[in-house]
């Protein structure tokens, strides 16, 4: 089966570092993080009080997720008004908490004997983000809302690539949005997976993650269509891989067996040898179990080529944005491919010997980046890897 | 999925429904047309609904695991167990790479929500001391697929979709895509939903529930909630034939059309277009997604008016309730009576409207 080449022609980022793409990227390269004292939620009894928070608030008719996602979409569009058959425009979103804060507020009202605002099912369902984005785009093609926990939005990107590569769509929007909420905050805290300090991926003394929020939206098109309209091309999507661990409900396979299969599948689907990969945007949660297993997975999948790759974790700058994490990894990898520079893993001044790859400690690193793998791993043993390539105009 | 890429077959079916577990009770329920609604036990919520009161996982889910599972995951586990048995496939055998070539795609509206309520209720009342690390992992919608992966050794691609009434159709579409792309040889497709008190409370507060008896499709009076799981083992025909499996049906087509905004006419048009995409075929049976709620009834009604030659639709949601598998119950109903062509229309209160065409449905296999 012949496949169309698929390229990235739009990218919008709303993060705790900045409300736009270039502001976020320049702050990342400068080694700043978006982690700060938690103010979005009032949880004084929680031992951890650090989070990545976006300087936006929900409105009466928009959840914070919707608002961030739409803002990121507007930036990704960059003035583009999609033309052609709207049925050939698709929207694929990875959702995390979405309307959960509304459900929490409703439950709190009911527990207090109040009536509660049951405006509800509409705003609480995660697919409202997808519908809102599709409405803004005027898209009447396929829509999908994936809830694969932390791998959600990376799989959404994979879905978009599949449809475009198969020639079924002319344009697709994919990404994810996540806002802080009490359920996830309390949940990860109850699992003792949260670091009370700022998180430190791949470090010997890593103790857990920080939670974050934000949105990344990515516009994808077939290469020929992008060329025909003279679009800016950021990068090419070569394919993706997905797998399950079948190992544990929350912990990754200690040897990264399932993750390695996802990485290998992405390379196979994308038709690239391991030696062609220069960057791995890691899941890199900074939990004791994840980082070592991920490094072993990278070694299993890339073999000797692993010695030469740069690895980085955006979690050290944004925290873990859960359902949006994969889109954050992909969005920043796209910018790394464009600018040929790897963003740093902050606070990595004492690397764990179990994470014995070049994890780009402390400061950004200029280097040749031909292709990048982006990882997102999730509860339930879900693994997704996306393969991106530098666009060099050929 | 385009109509010409339709060499996909359903080789296994597993059902957990309010009428009972397995194909026998489902067939009897559909044939009788008797709704399964009753007053709900307080643990599930106040009011009426179609609960899986006869559900019995004994001998299928080990007791240790049973305690850890949310309701939707329990249903999914048992339905998946039935589907693998029905398909004659041991997922842990070497036939399909010891699970590495089996994908999982789940559609749900409520998956994770029951656990979220169970987690947050004590947290809001007592603070961090009330938060249970045992409950939290089930708060994610893909908890069910994770449990299935562990239970059956499934290691292929996995995705969970949350798209209100027809998420199972999105799951079916994705599963077919993985099979066509050669990323898996078989895919376990599931719709699964469980009842829980906050769901009933919210639906009642939003005035979605029928307040005058059981739901009647086309009445615009509201729906009643239901629960359950439906599992379908989907394979390429060549893969099924290679292992000697006898399909229950061929998935001849699956189409989705969406529309900007919540306009009823536009949504009806999208549903009609989805059905039209499947071709102008002679429809022997029709399964509809009408549930008694105005916004879904209207879409089905307009589809029926546009095709007066079609037989009257059977509406399983009038028997088994809404969300009880997020569309999976419609697909299940389509597989419960023999027919050459069965059209399933799946209207939704979100933007995406689905239609599916099953061919060569047969009940008894050698």
XYZ file of C-alpha atoms in Angstrom:
760
model
C 0.000 0.000 0.000
C 1.440 3.380 -0.959
C 1.436 6.027 1.709
C 1.372 9.771 1.416
C 4.150 11.659 3.138
C 2.795 13.654 6.072
C 4.266 16.908 7.330
C 3.711 19.257 10.234
C 2.554 22.671 9.051
C 1.288 24.233 12.240
C 2.203 24.130 15.910
C 0.634 25.873 18.873
C 1.832 25.615 22.462
C 0.275 26.954 25.634
C 2.484 26.114 28.584
C 3.451 27.116 32.058
C 6.493 28.824 30.526
C 4.584 30.989 28.057
C 1.262 31.177 26.282
C 2.809 30.743 22.848
C 5.165 28.471 20.921
C 8.268 30.594 20.520
C 8.076 31.997 24.046
C 7.896 28.492 25.410
C 10.740 27.242 23.230
C 13.125 30.096 23.963
C 12.471 29.702 27.694
C 13.183 25.984 27.447
C 16.442 26.544 25.651
C 17.387 29.153 28.220
C 17.006 26.497 30.884
C 13.991 27.974 32.643
C 11.277 25.803 34.097
C 7.577 26.473 34.450
C 7.320 24.851 37.843
C 6.220 26.963 40.753
C 4.296 26.906 44.006
C 0.836 25.418 43.519
C -1.871 28.083 43.375
C -4.372 26.605 40.901
C -5.668 24.245 43.566
C -6.013 24.791 47.289
C -4.689 21.559 48.745
C -2.865 22.587 51.922
C -2.732 19.047 53.300
C -0.855 17.698 50.295
C 2.858 17.322 51.019
C 3.841 18.391 47.492
C 3.088 21.982 46.518
C 4.920 22.305 43.189
C 3.228 22.348 39.784
C 3.457 23.732 36.266
C 0.551 26.160 35.931
C -0.680 28.098 32.935
C -1.553 31.774 33.311
C -5.122 31.337 32.076
C -8.408 30.736 33.870
C -11.506 28.821 32.814
C -14.505 30.892 31.765
C -18.191 30.399 32.404
C -18.614 28.444 29.176
C -15.136 27.059 28.647
C -13.187 24.628 30.751
C -9.522 25.463 31.112
C -8.735 22.527 28.811
C -11.005 23.922 26.101
C -9.582 27.388 26.469
C -5.959 26.279 26.272
C -6.648 23.926 23.381
C -8.422 26.591 21.343
C -5.662 29.086 21.974
C -3.068 26.553 20.838
C -5.174 25.831 17.767
C -5.277 29.497 16.822
C -1.504 29.646 17.023
C -1.136 26.448 15.006
C -3.404 27.838 12.300
C -1.407 31.061 12.133
C -4.144 32.748 10.154
C -4.866 29.758 7.931
C -8.524 29.333 7.011
C -8.831 25.717 5.914
C -10.287 25.384 2.440
C -11.668 22.427 0.552
C -13.944 19.651 1.687
C -14.559 19.957 5.444
C -15.301 16.228 5.544
C -11.607 15.686 4.751
C -10.482 17.512 7.878
C -10.128 15.388 11.000
C -9.558 16.173 14.661
C -7.858 13.769 17.064
C -7.318 14.612 20.689
C -5.723 13.012 23.668
C -7.685 13.867 26.766
C -6.729 13.616 30.371
C -8.743 15.353 33.025
C -10.769 17.507 30.636
C -14.066 18.244 32.417
C -13.079 16.452 35.614
C -12.774 19.692 37.620
C -16.462 20.317 36.881
C -17.367 16.842 38.054
C -15.332 17.422 41.222
C -17.144 20.685 41.878
C -20.474 18.991 41.309
C -19.627 16.184 43.722
C -18.438 18.696 46.294
C -21.716 20.584 45.970
C -23.734 17.420 46.411
C -21.717 16.327 49.439
C -22.415 19.718 50.979
C -26.134 19.320 50.313
C -26.197 21.854 47.506
C -27.993 21.294 44.225
C -24.884 21.475 42.038
C -24.526 22.772 38.529
C -25.529 19.871 36.347
C -24.873 21.804 33.171
C -22.840 18.979 33.085
C -22.573 15.981 30.996
C -21.843 18.343 28.144
C -18.929 20.014 29.874
C -17.687 16.977 31.708
C -17.262 14.702 28.741
C -13.703 14.757 27.380
C -14.916 14.799 23.789
C -16.129 18.389 24.249
C -12.556 19.547 23.598
C -12.506 17.617 20.349
C -15.876 19.013 19.301
C -14.847 22.564 20.202
C -11.674 22.298 18.125
C -13.522 20.747 15.197
C -16.128 23.490 15.324
C -13.431 26.178 15.280
C -11.820 24.458 12.283
C -15.107 23.827 10.500
C -14.114 20.179 10.302
C -16.727 17.556 9.550
C -14.402 14.610 9.085
C -13.567 11.963 11.644
C -13.059 12.883 15.295
C -11.468 10.860 18.008
C -10.974 11.440 21.707
C -8.412 9.089 23.159
C -8.067 8.528 26.881
C -4.989 6.368 27.182
C -3.830 8.233 30.282
C -0.329 9.656 29.721
C 0.058 8.337 26.175
C -3.254 9.821 24.963
C -2.137 12.754 22.848
C 0.807 10.944 21.257
C -1.557 8.237 20.085
C -3.861 10.964 18.776
C -0.958 12.171 16.648
C -0.466 8.637 15.433
C -4.130 8.445 14.478
C -3.902 11.670 12.519
C -0.801 10.412 10.701
C -2.540 7.131 9.812
C -5.481 8.907 8.197
C -3.356 11.343 6.251
C -0.862 8.715 5.129
C -3.756 6.606 3.869
C -4.973 9.521 1.769
C -8.276 9.790 3.636
C -7.801 13.372 4.828
C -6.413 16.653 3.551
C -5.783 18.164 6.955
C -5.742 16.902 10.516
C -5.407 18.501 13.891
C -3.960 16.458 16.708
C -2.821 17.230 20.201
C -3.921 17.371 23.763
C -4.816 19.607 26.669
C -4.591 18.997 30.376
C -5.474 21.101 33.387
C -4.601 20.483 36.992
C -7.363 18.974 39.074
C -7.756 17.559 42.524
C -8.323 13.971 41.401
C -5.006 13.637 39.610
C -3.139 15.671 42.192
C -4.473 13.607 45.072
C -4.167 10.417 43.063
C -0.507 10.668 42.206
C 0.139 11.899 45.706
C -1.610 8.848 47.178
C 0.636 6.648 45.022
C 3.611 8.542 46.464
C 4.656 9.313 42.903
C 5.002 13.086 43.437
C 8.237 14.790 44.385
C 7.831 17.573 46.934
C 10.804 19.279 45.296
C 11.137 20.158 41.635
C 11.391 16.882 39.764
C 14.729 15.611 38.454
C 14.416 13.118 35.594
C 17.231 10.573 35.194
C 18.874 11.731 38.434
C 20.202 9.336 41.015
C 18.021 10.994 43.661
C 14.872 11.339 41.544
C 11.831 10.887 43.741
C 8.827 11.403 41.531
C 7.005 13.739 39.205
C 5.475 17.183 39.395
C 2.132 17.703 37.721
C 1.629 20.316 35.046
C -0.950 21.701 32.667
C -1.013 23.105 29.168
C -1.981 22.356 25.578
C -0.211 21.550 22.330
C -1.978 21.444 18.980
C -0.294 20.226 15.809
C -1.528 20.668 12.262
C -0.646 17.895 9.822
C -1.031 17.720 6.047
C 0.009 15.569 3.123
C 3.284 16.870 1.770
C 1.934 17.629 -1.687
C -0.902 19.726 -0.334
C 1.413 21.604 2.012
C 3.772 22.348 -0.853
C 0.943 23.427 -3.125
C -0.191 26.079 -0.703
C 3.323 27.160 0.180
C 2.953 26.220 3.826
C 5.777 26.406 6.345
C 6.885 22.858 6.991
C 8.240 22.196 10.451
C 8.963 18.471 10.254
C 7.820 15.199 8.751
C 5.926 12.471 10.595
C 7.238 9.056 9.585
C 5.053 6.813 11.698
C 4.338 5.505 15.150
C 4.362 2.377 17.228
C 2.140 1.254 20.090
C 2.181 -1.654 22.496
C 1.017 -2.917 25.833
C 3.238 -4.251 28.596
C 0.792 -6.773 30.079
C 2.947 -6.437 33.163
C 1.407 -4.240 35.901
C -1.509 -1.782 36.235
C 0.740 1.182 37.011
C 4.415 0.199 36.899
C 6.353 -0.118 33.653
C 8.018 -3.369 32.691
C 11.378 -3.096 34.530
C 13.339 -3.982 31.390
C 11.239 -1.716 29.181
C 10.154 -4.705 27.120
C 6.847 -3.257 25.907
C 8.271 0.222 25.437
C 11.072 -1.199 23.306
C 8.499 -2.888 21.092
C 6.698 0.430 20.593
C 9.992 2.124 19.690
C 10.931 -0.664 17.303
C 7.499 -0.588 15.695
C 7.778 3.158 15.117
C 11.127 2.642 13.366
C 9.777 -0.240 11.306
C 6.640 1.640 10.258
C 8.695 4.729 9.503
C 11.273 2.774 7.551
C 14.239 4.124 9.488
C 17.313 2.381 10.873
C 18.179 3.087 14.527
C 21.341 4.853 13.408
C 19.165 7.514 11.762
C 17.756 8.667 15.107
C 19.559 11.497 16.908
C 17.032 12.528 19.570
C 14.676 10.763 21.928
C 12.153 13.003 23.631
C 11.675 10.724 26.593
C 8.618 10.128 28.699
C 11.085 10.805 31.529
C 8.685 11.217 34.427
C 11.385 11.262 37.114
C 9.688 8.458 38.996
C 12.136 5.860 40.275
C 10.633 3.086 38.135
C 10.144 4.861 34.827
C 13.413 6.476 33.887
C 15.643 3.431 34.222
C 13.156 1.217 32.406
C 12.874 3.784 29.618
C 16.638 3.992 29.155
C 16.777 0.199 28.947
C 13.962 0.287 26.385
C 15.870 2.808 24.277
C 18.946 0.588 24.402
C 16.908 -2.486 23.435
C 15.303 -0.732 20.486
C 18.266 1.244 19.173
C 21.065 -1.120 20.048
C 24.526 0.365 19.551
C 22.960 3.509 18.081
C 21.689 4.406 21.564
C 25.185 5.591 22.476
C 24.914 8.445 20.002
C 21.395 9.721 20.700
C 20.519 12.701 22.816
C 17.739 12.056 25.312
C 15.743 14.792 27.013
C 12.753 15.054 29.325
C 10.360 17.990 29.010
C 8.908 17.017 32.395
C 11.773 18.881 34.049
C 10.342 22.081 32.564
C 6.551 21.596 32.377
C 5.956 18.871 34.917
C 3.919 15.889 33.805
C 1.017 17.134 31.714
C -0.568 13.664 31.662
C -2.945 13.433 28.694
C -1.085 16.255 26.938
C 2.397 14.941 27.740
C 2.908 13.178 24.427
C 1.903 16.270 22.496
C 4.353 18.333 24.553
C 7.100 15.847 23.725
C 6.189 15.919 20.043
C 5.798 19.701 19.862
C 9.183 20.371 21.411
C 10.844 17.630 19.324
C 9.478 19.332 16.197
C 11.136 22.570 17.291
C 14.341 20.711 18.097
C 14.352 19.288 14.570
C 13.710 22.734 13.125
C 16.449 24.489 15.105
C 18.878 21.586 15.509
C 19.127 22.002 19.245
C 18.136 19.714 22.120
C 16.350 21.244 25.087
C 17.933 20.398 28.429
C 16.907 18.052 31.197
C 17.026 20.378 34.157
C 18.458 19.544 37.595
C 20.327 16.545 36.185
C 23.570 17.181 38.009
C 23.933 13.671 39.414
C 22.869 11.176 36.731
C 21.688 7.740 37.780
C 24.059 5.065 36.425
C 20.921 3.142 35.453
C 20.139 5.988 33.047
C 23.437 5.746 31.229
C 22.521 7.612 28.055
C 23.277 11.199 27.105
C 20.266 12.739 28.828
C 21.256 16.342 27.984
C 21.920 17.574 31.509
C 21.351 21.139 32.615
C 21.761 23.102 29.385
C 20.626 22.982 25.782
C 22.868 21.307 23.238
C 23.272 22.140 19.569
C 23.726 19.096 17.378
C 22.657 17.510 14.128
C 19.174 16.040 14.534
C 17.909 14.080 11.538
C 15.122 12.201 13.246
C 13.531 12.073 16.668
C 11.569 9.495 18.577
C 8.983 10.762 21.047
C 7.885 8.491 23.885
C 4.747 8.484 25.992
C 4.033 5.655 28.389
C 0.936 5.277 30.513
C -0.945 3.501 33.262
C -2.200 0.175 32.081
C 1.136 -0.494 30.392
C 0.317 1.548 27.304
C 3.351 2.571 25.261
C 3.438 4.886 22.248
C 6.407 6.147 20.222
C 6.174 8.640 17.389
C 8.875 9.028 14.744
C 9.574 12.505 13.366
C 12.138 13.630 10.799
C 13.794 16.934 10.045
C 12.367 18.731 7.034
C 15.094 19.779 4.672
C 12.962 20.780 1.740
C 13.254 17.596 -0.269
C -12.582 2.900 6.868
C -13.575 2.946 3.230
C -16.150 0.420 1.997
C -13.713 -1.318 -0.354
C -11.347 -2.222 2.496
C -13.749 -4.585 4.151
C -12.068 -7.913 4.506
C -12.594 -7.760 8.258
C -14.562 -10.390 10.078
C -15.944 -10.771 13.584
C -14.962 -14.172 14.858
C -15.806 -13.869 18.536
C -18.570 -12.268 20.564
C -18.873 -11.833 24.323
C -21.723 -10.121 26.119
C -22.442 -8.830 29.589
C -25.847 -7.194 29.500
C -28.596 -6.288 31.960
C -30.516 -9.321 30.675
C -27.685 -11.653 31.649
C -24.263 -12.843 30.528
C -23.678 -14.502 27.193
C -25.419 -14.869 23.876
C -28.405 -16.921 25.052
C -29.923 -14.338 27.411
C -29.199 -11.571 24.911
C -31.048 -13.337 22.116
C -33.984 -14.072 24.382
C -34.102 -10.468 25.570
C -34.016 -9.048 22.071
C -36.676 -11.485 20.884
C -38.984 -10.751 23.809
C -38.605 -6.995 23.617
C -38.947 -6.796 27.386
C -37.000 -3.901 28.933
C -34.567 -4.703 31.725
C -35.210 -1.577 33.794
C -35.831 -1.787 37.511
C -35.213 0.210 40.653
C -31.464 0.348 41.137
C -29.646 -0.778 44.251
C -28.508 2.270 46.222
C -24.853 1.435 45.610
C -25.354 2.196 41.918
C -27.539 5.269 42.246
C -31.055 6.405 42.913
C -33.855 5.734 40.458
C -34.386 3.248 37.668
C -31.889 1.769 35.316
C -30.759 -1.405 33.606
C -28.167 -2.927 35.920
C -26.284 -6.153 35.299
C -27.726 -7.779 38.407
C -27.141 -11.314 37.117
C -23.488 -10.639 36.338
C -21.341 -13.432 37.681
C -17.569 -13.387 37.200
C -16.985 -16.439 39.400
C -14.472 -18.762 37.834
C -13.429 -16.130 35.310
C -11.920 -13.281 37.335
C -9.723 -14.464 40.214
C -10.975 -13.126 43.574
C -7.794 -11.107 44.236
C -8.152 -9.262 40.938
C -11.907 -8.909 41.264
C -11.496 -6.706 44.323
C -9.209 -4.347 42.419
C -11.398 -3.842 39.372
C -13.962 -1.154 38.747
C -17.332 -2.226 37.423
C -16.629 -1.441 33.761
C -13.374 -3.413 33.876
C -15.099 -6.429 35.440
C -17.675 -6.448 32.683
C -14.965 -6.032 30.060
C -12.934 -8.928 31.457
C -15.854 -11.356 31.365
C -17.012 -10.214 27.914
C -13.460 -10.578 26.576
C -13.199 -14.050 28.095
C -16.383 -15.054 26.266
C -15.212 -13.511 22.990
C -11.915 -15.414 22.984
C -13.763 -18.657 23.778
C -16.293 -17.954 21.051
C -13.508 -17.278 18.561
C -11.634 -20.405 19.574
C -8.514 -18.375 20.237
C -6.188 -18.738 23.181
C -4.538 -15.306 23.263
C -1.560 -16.581 25.235
C -0.747 -19.287 22.706
C 1.889 -18.836 20.045
C -0.752 -18.541 17.332
C -0.622 -14.754 17.397
C 2.839 -14.194 18.783
C 1.788 -14.907 22.366
C -0.363 -11.807 22.470
C 2.034 -9.459 20.679
C -0.161 -9.505 17.570
C -3.416 -8.836 19.414
C -4.585 -5.237 19.792
C -7.202 -3.820 22.140
C -9.565 -0.954 21.362
C -12.101 0.125 23.965
C -15.006 2.552 23.743
C -16.586 3.903 26.896
C -18.332 6.882 28.372
C -18.095 5.969 32.006
C -14.793 4.084 32.161
C -12.740 5.598 34.952
C -15.591 7.732 36.246
C -16.907 5.248 38.783
C -13.427 5.035 40.277
C -13.044 8.809 40.162
C -16.155 9.181 42.291
C -15.033 6.414 44.627
C -11.647 8.098 44.948
C -12.823 11.683 45.327
C -15.783 11.199 47.664
C -13.658 10.251 50.707
C -10.925 12.673 49.634
C -13.329 15.593 49.665
C -14.721 14.460 53.000
C -11.495 13.589 54.812
C -8.603 15.024 52.811
C -5.499 13.064 51.776
C -6.162 10.421 54.443
C -9.237 9.401 52.500
C -7.424 8.957 49.212
C -6.937 5.327 48.287
C -3.919 4.404 46.147
C -5.747 1.175 45.331
C -8.627 3.030 43.708
C -6.776 5.766 41.828
C -5.288 3.636 39.009
C -8.823 2.791 37.905
C -9.636 6.498 37.489
C -8.149 6.444 34.004
C -10.477 5.411 31.211
C -7.937 2.921 29.890
C -7.885 0.965 33.138
C -10.038 -1.686 31.483
C -7.596 -2.238 28.614
C -4.725 -2.479 31.081
C -6.568 -5.111 33.088
C -7.371 -7.014 29.892
C -3.754 -6.894 28.800
C -2.711 -8.389 32.107
C -5.470 -10.982 32.170
C -5.058 -12.267 28.621
C -1.444 -11.369 27.851
C -2.360 -8.844 25.136
C 0.678 -6.890 23.962
C -0.353 -5.239 20.708
C -1.430 -1.616 20.217
C -4.125 -0.293 22.519
C -6.460 2.684 22.555
C -9.409 3.754 24.656
C -11.926 6.195 23.219
C -14.380 8.306 25.167
C -16.947 9.614 22.729
C -20.281 9.412 24.522
C -22.940 7.168 22.939
C -20.837 5.674 20.154
C -17.280 5.391 21.430
C -17.296 1.662 20.625
C -17.620 2.535 16.939
C -14.524 4.719 17.117
C -12.781 1.777 18.767
C -13.958 -0.545 16.008
C -12.678 1.850 13.367
C -9.246 2.091 14.985
C -9.004 -1.671 15.406
C -9.736 -2.144 11.717
C -7.039 0.357 10.852
C -4.421 -1.520 12.878
C -5.397 -4.770 11.181
C -5.230 -3.232 7.702
C -1.849 -1.705 8.494
C -0.509 -5.067 9.601
C 0.248 -3.875 13.119
C -1.871 -6.683 14.553
C -3.534 -9.889 13.360
C -6.497 -9.685 15.706
C -8.091 -6.937 17.738
C -10.290 -7.172 20.772
C -12.897 -4.420 20.436
C -14.955 -3.542 23.467
C -17.706 -1.269 24.561
C -17.991 -1.085 28.315
C -19.776 1.066 30.879
C -20.752 0.722 34.519
C -23.363 2.543 36.572
C -22.386 4.628 39.583
C -24.297 7.097 41.791
C -22.823 10.349 40.483
C -23.720 9.440 36.892
C -27.373 9.013 37.815
C -27.298 12.196 39.843
C -25.799 14.257 37.028
C -28.111 12.813 34.376
C -31.122 13.499 36.583
C -29.934 17.017 37.372
C -29.482 17.712 33.681
C -33.035 16.420 33.043
C -31.870 13.724 30.669
C -33.655 10.805 32.335
C -37.099 9.501 31.529
C -39.450 10.533 34.309
C -42.542 8.741 33.018
C -41.854 5.053 32.790
C -39.397 3.205 30.634
C -37.806 4.971 27.672
C -39.619 4.799 24.356
C -37.600 5.489 21.218
C -39.049 8.457 19.426
C -40.901 9.693 22.490
C -38.428 12.483 23.291
C -39.133 11.806 26.979
C -35.619 10.895 28.020
C -33.559 7.753 28.481
C -32.704 5.473 31.348
C -29.136 4.415 32.058
C -27.774 0.955 31.560
C -24.496 -0.877 31.905
C -22.595 -3.791 30.508
C -19.856 -4.760 28.095
C -19.704 -6.208 24.624
C -16.534 -7.749 23.213
C -15.883 -8.448 19.539
C -12.857 -10.250 18.221
C -12.035 -8.645 14.901
C -9.657 -10.269 12.431
C -8.694 -9.959 8.826
C -10.429 -12.684 6.867
C -7.091 -14.153 5.842
C -5.909 -14.341 9.448
C -9.163 -15.937 10.552
C -9.056 -18.471 7.742
C -5.437 -19.280 8.455
C -6.353 -20.455 11.928
C -9.550 -22.157 10.768
C -11.955 -19.730 12.435
C -15.547 -19.360 11.259
C -16.695 -15.735 11.242
C -19.925 -14.617 12.838
C -20.169 -11.764 10.350
C -18.230 -9.609 7.947
C -17.796 -5.931 8.729
C -18.694 -4.679 5.274
C -18.470 -0.983 6.084
C -18.090 1.549 8.856
C -18.562 5.247 8.272
C -18.405 8.373 10.399
C -19.534 11.878 9.586
C -19.448 14.845 11.921
C -20.818 18.323 11.891
C -19.835 21.658 13.318
C -22.049 22.859 16.137
C -24.973 21.199 17.868
C -27.592 21.832 15.139
C -30.112 19.012 14.886
C -30.520 19.248 11.125
C -26.784 19.150 10.566
C -26.369 16.160 12.836
C -29.210 14.344 11.115
C -27.500 15.095 7.823
C -24.242 13.702 9.129
C -25.923 10.475 10.242
C -27.647 10.165 6.874
C -24.370 10.738 5.057
C -22.651 8.107 7.151
C -25.351 5.594 6.229
C -25.233 6.657 2.584
C -21.478 6.114 2.480
C -22.109 2.433 3.002
C -23.915 2.236 -0.330
C -27.462 1.814 -1.474
C -27.890 -1.716 -0.246
C -30.852 -3.904 0.472
C -31.130 -3.771 4.235
C -32.670 -6.865 5.760
C -32.426 -5.687 9.362
C -31.779 -2.393 10.985
C -30.509 -1.546 14.458
C -31.014 2.016 15.651
C -29.513 4.071 18.452
C -32.676 5.895 19.465
C -32.890 6.078 23.240
C -35.882 8.242 24.112
C -33.851 11.432 24.331
C -34.984 14.091 21.914
C -31.601 14.828 20.429
C -30.982 11.196 19.473
C -34.565 10.328 18.575
C -34.707 13.178 16.083
C -31.659 11.934 14.200
C -32.997 8.395 13.916
C -36.416 9.621 12.935
C -35.082 11.685 10.063
C -32.980 8.772 8.849
C -36.047 6.524 8.792
C -38.092 9.117 6.921
C -35.421 9.387 4.255
C -35.458 5.622 3.694
C -39.063 4.429 3.853
C -38.048 1.181 2.127
C -35.951 0.139 5.094
C -37.440 -2.133 7.741
C -38.346 -0.570 11.072
C -35.356 -0.385 13.363
C -34.859 -2.402 16.507
C -33.720 -0.135 19.354
C -31.688 -2.086 21.938
C -31.293 0.947 24.192
C -34.998 0.664 24.977
C -34.191 -2.702 26.532
C -30.700 -2.306 27.941
C -30.312 1.419 28.601
C -27.965 4.136 27.400
C -24.180 4.149 27.629
C -24.214 0.417 28.440
C -21.230 -0.126 26.171
C -21.298 3.203 24.350
C -22.569 1.737 21.105
C -21.296 -1.776 21.675
C -24.823 -2.863 22.516
C -25.962 -1.815 19.042
C -23.270 -3.894 17.362
C -24.130 -6.806 19.619
C -27.811 -6.611 18.696
C -26.839 -6.679 15.044
C -25.086 -10.010 15.582
C -27.898 -11.741 17.450
C -30.165 -12.642 14.526
C -29.093 -14.148 11.200
C -29.256 -11.799 8.236
C -27.528 -11.080 4.962
C -27.293 -7.329 5.575
C -27.690 -5.460 8.862
C -27.375 -1.701 9.041
C -26.526 -0.131 12.383
C -27.061 3.585 12.841
C -25.427 5.172 15.859
C -26.462 8.752 16.534
C -24.620 10.658 19.229
C -24.959 13.804 21.266
C -21.372 14.635 20.387
C -20.426 15.723 16.886
C -19.541 12.360 15.353
C -22.278 10.171 13.889
C -21.609 6.552 12.876
C -23.159 3.876 10.701
C -21.988 0.304 10.204
C -22.942 -2.448 7.805
C -22.600 -6.098 8.781
C -22.942 -8.850 6.237
C -23.546 -12.569 6.452
C -24.514 -12.638 10.103
C -24.847 -16.188 11.332
C -25.598 -17.573 14.754
C -24.517 -21.179 14.534
C -21.084 -22.154 13.382
C -19.493 -25.548 12.794
